[in-house]
PDB file of C-alpha atoms in Angstrom:
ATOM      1  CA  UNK L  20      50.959 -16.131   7.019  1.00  0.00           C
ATOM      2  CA  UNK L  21      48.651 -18.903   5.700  1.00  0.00           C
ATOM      3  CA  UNK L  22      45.219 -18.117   4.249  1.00  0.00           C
ATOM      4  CA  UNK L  23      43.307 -19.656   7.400  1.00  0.00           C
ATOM      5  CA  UNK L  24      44.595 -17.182   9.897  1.00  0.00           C
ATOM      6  CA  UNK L  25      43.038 -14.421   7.723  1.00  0.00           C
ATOM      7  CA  UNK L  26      39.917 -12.818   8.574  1.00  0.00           C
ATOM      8  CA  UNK L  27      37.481 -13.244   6.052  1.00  0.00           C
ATOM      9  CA  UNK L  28      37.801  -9.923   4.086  1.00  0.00           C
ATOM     10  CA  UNK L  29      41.476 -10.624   3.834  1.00  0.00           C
ATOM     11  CA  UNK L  30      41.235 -14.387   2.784  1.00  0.00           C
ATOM     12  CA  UNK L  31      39.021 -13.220  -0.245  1.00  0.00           C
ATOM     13  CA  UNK L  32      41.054 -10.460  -1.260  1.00  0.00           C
ATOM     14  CA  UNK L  33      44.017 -12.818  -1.028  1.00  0.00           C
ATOM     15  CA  UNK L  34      42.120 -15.197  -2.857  1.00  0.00           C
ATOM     16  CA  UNK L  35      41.487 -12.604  -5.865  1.00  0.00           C
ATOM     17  CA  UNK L  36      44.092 -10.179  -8.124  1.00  0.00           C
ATOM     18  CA  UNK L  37      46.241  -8.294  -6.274  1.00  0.00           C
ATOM     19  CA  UNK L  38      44.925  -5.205  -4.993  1.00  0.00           C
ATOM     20  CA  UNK L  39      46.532  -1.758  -6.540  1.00  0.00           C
ATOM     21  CA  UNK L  40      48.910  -0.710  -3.265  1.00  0.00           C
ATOM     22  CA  UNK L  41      49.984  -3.741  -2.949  1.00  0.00           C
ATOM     23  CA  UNK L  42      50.840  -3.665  -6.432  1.00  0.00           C
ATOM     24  CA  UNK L  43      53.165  -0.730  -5.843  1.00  0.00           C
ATOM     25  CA  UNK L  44      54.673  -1.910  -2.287  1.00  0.00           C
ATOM     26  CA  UNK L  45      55.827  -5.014  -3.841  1.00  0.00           C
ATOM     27  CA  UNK L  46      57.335  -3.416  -7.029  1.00  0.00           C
ATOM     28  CA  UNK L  47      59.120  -0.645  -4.122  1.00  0.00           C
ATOM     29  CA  UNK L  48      60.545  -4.204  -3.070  1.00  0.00           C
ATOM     30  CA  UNK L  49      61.665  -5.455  -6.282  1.00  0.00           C
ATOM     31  CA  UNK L  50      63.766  -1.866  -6.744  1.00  0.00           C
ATOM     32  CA  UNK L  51      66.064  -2.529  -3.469  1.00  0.00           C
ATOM     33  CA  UNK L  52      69.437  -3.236  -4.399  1.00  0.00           C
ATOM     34  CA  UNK L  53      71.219  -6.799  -2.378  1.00  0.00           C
ATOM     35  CA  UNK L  54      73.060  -5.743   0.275  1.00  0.00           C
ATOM     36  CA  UNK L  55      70.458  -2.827   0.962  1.00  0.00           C
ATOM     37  CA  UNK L  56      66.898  -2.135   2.747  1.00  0.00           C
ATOM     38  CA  UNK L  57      64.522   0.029   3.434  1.00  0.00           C
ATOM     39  CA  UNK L  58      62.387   0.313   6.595  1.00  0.00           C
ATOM     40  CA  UNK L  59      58.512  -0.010   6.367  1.00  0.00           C
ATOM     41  CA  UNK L  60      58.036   3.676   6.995  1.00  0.00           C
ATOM     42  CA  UNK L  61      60.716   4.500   4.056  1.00  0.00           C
ATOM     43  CA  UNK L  62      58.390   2.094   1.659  1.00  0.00           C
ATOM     44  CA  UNK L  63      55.025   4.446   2.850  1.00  0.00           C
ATOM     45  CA  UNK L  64      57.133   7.239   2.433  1.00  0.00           C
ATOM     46  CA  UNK L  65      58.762   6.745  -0.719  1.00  0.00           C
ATOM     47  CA  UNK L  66      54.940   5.931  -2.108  1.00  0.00           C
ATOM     48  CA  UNK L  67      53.535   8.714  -0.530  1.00  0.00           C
ATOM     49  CA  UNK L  68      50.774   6.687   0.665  1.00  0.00           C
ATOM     50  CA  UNK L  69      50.004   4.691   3.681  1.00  0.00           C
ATOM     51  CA  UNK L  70      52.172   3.712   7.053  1.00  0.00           C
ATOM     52  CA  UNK L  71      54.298   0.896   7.852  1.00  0.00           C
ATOM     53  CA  UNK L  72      51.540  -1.007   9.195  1.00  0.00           C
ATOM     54  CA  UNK L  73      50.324  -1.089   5.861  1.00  0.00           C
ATOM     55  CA  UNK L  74      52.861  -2.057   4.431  1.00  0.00           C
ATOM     56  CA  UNK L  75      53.932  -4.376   6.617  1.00  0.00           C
ATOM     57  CA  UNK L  76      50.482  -6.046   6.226  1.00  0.00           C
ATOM     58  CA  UNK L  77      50.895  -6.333   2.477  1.00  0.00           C
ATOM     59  CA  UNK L  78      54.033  -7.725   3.017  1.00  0.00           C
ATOM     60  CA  UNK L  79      52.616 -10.741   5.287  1.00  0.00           C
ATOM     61  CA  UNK L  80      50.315 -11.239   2.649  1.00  0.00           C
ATOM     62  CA  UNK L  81      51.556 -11.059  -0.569  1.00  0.00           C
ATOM     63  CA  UNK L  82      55.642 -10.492  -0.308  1.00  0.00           C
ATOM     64  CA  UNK L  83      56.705 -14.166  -0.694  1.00  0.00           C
ATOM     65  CA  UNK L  84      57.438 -13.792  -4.296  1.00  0.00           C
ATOM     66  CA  UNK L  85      59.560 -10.561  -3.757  1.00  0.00           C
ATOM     67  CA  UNK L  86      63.239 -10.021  -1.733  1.00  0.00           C
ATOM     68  CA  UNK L  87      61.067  -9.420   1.224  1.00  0.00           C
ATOM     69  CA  UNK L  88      64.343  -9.554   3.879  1.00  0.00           C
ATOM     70  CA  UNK L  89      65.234  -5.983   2.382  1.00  0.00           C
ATOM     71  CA  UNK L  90      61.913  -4.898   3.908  1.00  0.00           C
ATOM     72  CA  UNK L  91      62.442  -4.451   7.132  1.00  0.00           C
ATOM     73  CA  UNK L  92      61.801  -2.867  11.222  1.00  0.00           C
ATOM     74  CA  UNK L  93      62.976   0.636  12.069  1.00  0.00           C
ATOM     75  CA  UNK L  94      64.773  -0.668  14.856  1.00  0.00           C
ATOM     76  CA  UNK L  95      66.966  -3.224  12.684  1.00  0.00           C
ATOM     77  CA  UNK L  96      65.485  -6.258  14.788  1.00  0.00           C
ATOM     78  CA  UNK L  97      65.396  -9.346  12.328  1.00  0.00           C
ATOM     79  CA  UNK L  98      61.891  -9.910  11.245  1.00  0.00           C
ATOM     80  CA  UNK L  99      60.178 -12.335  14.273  1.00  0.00           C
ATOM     81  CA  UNK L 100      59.678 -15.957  12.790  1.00  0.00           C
ATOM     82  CA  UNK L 101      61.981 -15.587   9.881  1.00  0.00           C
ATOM     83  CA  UNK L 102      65.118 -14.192  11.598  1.00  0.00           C
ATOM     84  CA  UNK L 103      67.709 -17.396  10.095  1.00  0.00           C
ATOM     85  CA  UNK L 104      66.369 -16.934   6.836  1.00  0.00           C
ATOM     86  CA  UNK L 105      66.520 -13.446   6.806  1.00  0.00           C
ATOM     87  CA  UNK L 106      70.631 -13.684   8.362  1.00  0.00           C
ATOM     88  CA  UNK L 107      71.187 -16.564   5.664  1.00  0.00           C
ATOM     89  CA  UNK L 108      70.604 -13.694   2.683  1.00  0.00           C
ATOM     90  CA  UNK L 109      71.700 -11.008   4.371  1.00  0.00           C
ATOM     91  CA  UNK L 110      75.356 -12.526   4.554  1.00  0.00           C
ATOM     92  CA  UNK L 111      74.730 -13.622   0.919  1.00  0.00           C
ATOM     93  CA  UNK L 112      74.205 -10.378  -0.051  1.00  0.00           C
ATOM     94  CA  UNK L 113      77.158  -8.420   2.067  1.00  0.00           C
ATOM     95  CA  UNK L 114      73.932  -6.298   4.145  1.00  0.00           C
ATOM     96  CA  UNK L 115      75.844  -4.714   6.820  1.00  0.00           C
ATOM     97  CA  UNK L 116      74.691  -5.781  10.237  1.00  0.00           C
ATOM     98  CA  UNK L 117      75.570  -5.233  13.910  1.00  0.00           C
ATOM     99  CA  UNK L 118      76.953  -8.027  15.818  1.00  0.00           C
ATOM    100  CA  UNK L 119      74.709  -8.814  19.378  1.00  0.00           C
ATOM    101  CA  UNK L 120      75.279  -6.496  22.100  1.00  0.00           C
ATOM    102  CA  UNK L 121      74.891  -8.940  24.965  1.00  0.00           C
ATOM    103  CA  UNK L 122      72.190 -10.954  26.352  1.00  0.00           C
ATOM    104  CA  UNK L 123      69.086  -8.016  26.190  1.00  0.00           C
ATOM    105  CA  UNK L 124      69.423  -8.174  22.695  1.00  0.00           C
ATOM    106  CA  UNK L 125      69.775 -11.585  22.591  1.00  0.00           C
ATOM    107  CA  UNK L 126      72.663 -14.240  20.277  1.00  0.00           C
ATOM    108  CA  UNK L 127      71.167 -12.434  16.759  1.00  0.00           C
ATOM    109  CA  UNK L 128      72.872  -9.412  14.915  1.00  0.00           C
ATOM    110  CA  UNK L 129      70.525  -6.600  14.098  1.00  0.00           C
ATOM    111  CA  UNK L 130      70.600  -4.901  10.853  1.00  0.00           C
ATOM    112  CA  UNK L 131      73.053  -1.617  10.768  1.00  0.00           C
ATOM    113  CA  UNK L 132      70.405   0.527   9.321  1.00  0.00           C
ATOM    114  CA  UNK L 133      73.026   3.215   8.836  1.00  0.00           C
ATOM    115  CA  UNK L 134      75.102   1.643   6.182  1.00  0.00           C
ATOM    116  CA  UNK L 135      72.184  -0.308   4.823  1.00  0.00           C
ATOM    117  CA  UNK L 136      69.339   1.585   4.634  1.00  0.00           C
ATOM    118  CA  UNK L 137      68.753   2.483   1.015  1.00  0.00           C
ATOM    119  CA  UNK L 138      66.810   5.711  -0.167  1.00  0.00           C
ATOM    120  CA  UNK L 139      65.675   4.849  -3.101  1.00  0.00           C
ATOM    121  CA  UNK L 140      68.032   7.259  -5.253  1.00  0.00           C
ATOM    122  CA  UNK L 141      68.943   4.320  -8.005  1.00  0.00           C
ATOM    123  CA  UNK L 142      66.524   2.655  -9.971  1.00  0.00           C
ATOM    124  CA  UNK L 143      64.303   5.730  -8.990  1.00  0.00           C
ATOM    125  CA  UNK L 144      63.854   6.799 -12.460  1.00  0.00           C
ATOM    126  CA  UNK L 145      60.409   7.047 -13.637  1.00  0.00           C
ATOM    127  CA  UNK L 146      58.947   7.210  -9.878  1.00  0.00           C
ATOM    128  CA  UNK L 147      56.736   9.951  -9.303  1.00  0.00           C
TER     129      UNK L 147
END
């Protein structure tokens, strides 16, 4: 998401440090193992602190710099806009996915949420 399409509050946050949550959504990020994700919700949860929406927000504005493709939908769709990218590093990393179903889901896999979702066990230590 570019800085223009952000209403003002958001631009000058953006513009300044990074705010505390966002802090501690991105470093959530950084702990996901390749080949692994964890659902917005999972992220809130795991923090004890917020929802997906927020942390899908931080991740539209800040998660560029982090493995953001392990952050993902509950549903396993491939994030909207940045589903080839996503697939690319998912096959890189071995992420186990669901082959398309037919022509509702459309030509796209899905993620396989069972095998791939990640809970956080390793690299918890020192999470409170």
């Amino acid at each position: 998401m570019n800085e223009e399409r952000l209403p003002d509050d958001a631009r000058a946050d953006h513009a300044g440090s990074l705010p505390d949550y966002a802090e501690r959504v991105l470093e959530v990020t950084e702990l996901i193992p390749p080949g692994r994700v964890m659902t917005y919700g999972d992220v809130a949860e795991w923090l004890g602190e917020g929802g997906p929406r927020q942390v899908g927000r931080v991740m539209a504005l800040y998660g560029g710099a982090v493995p953001w493709w392990r952050v993902v939908r509950a549903d396993g769709v491939l994030l909207p806009g940045h589903e080839l990218e996503a697939l690319d590093r998912y096959r890189v990393e071995g992420t186990p996915l669901k082959e398309a179903g037919g022509a509702a889901q459309g030509p796209l896999p899905r993620l396989d949420l069972r095998r791939a979702r990640w809970d956080g066990a390793a690299g918890a230590e020192g999470h409170t």
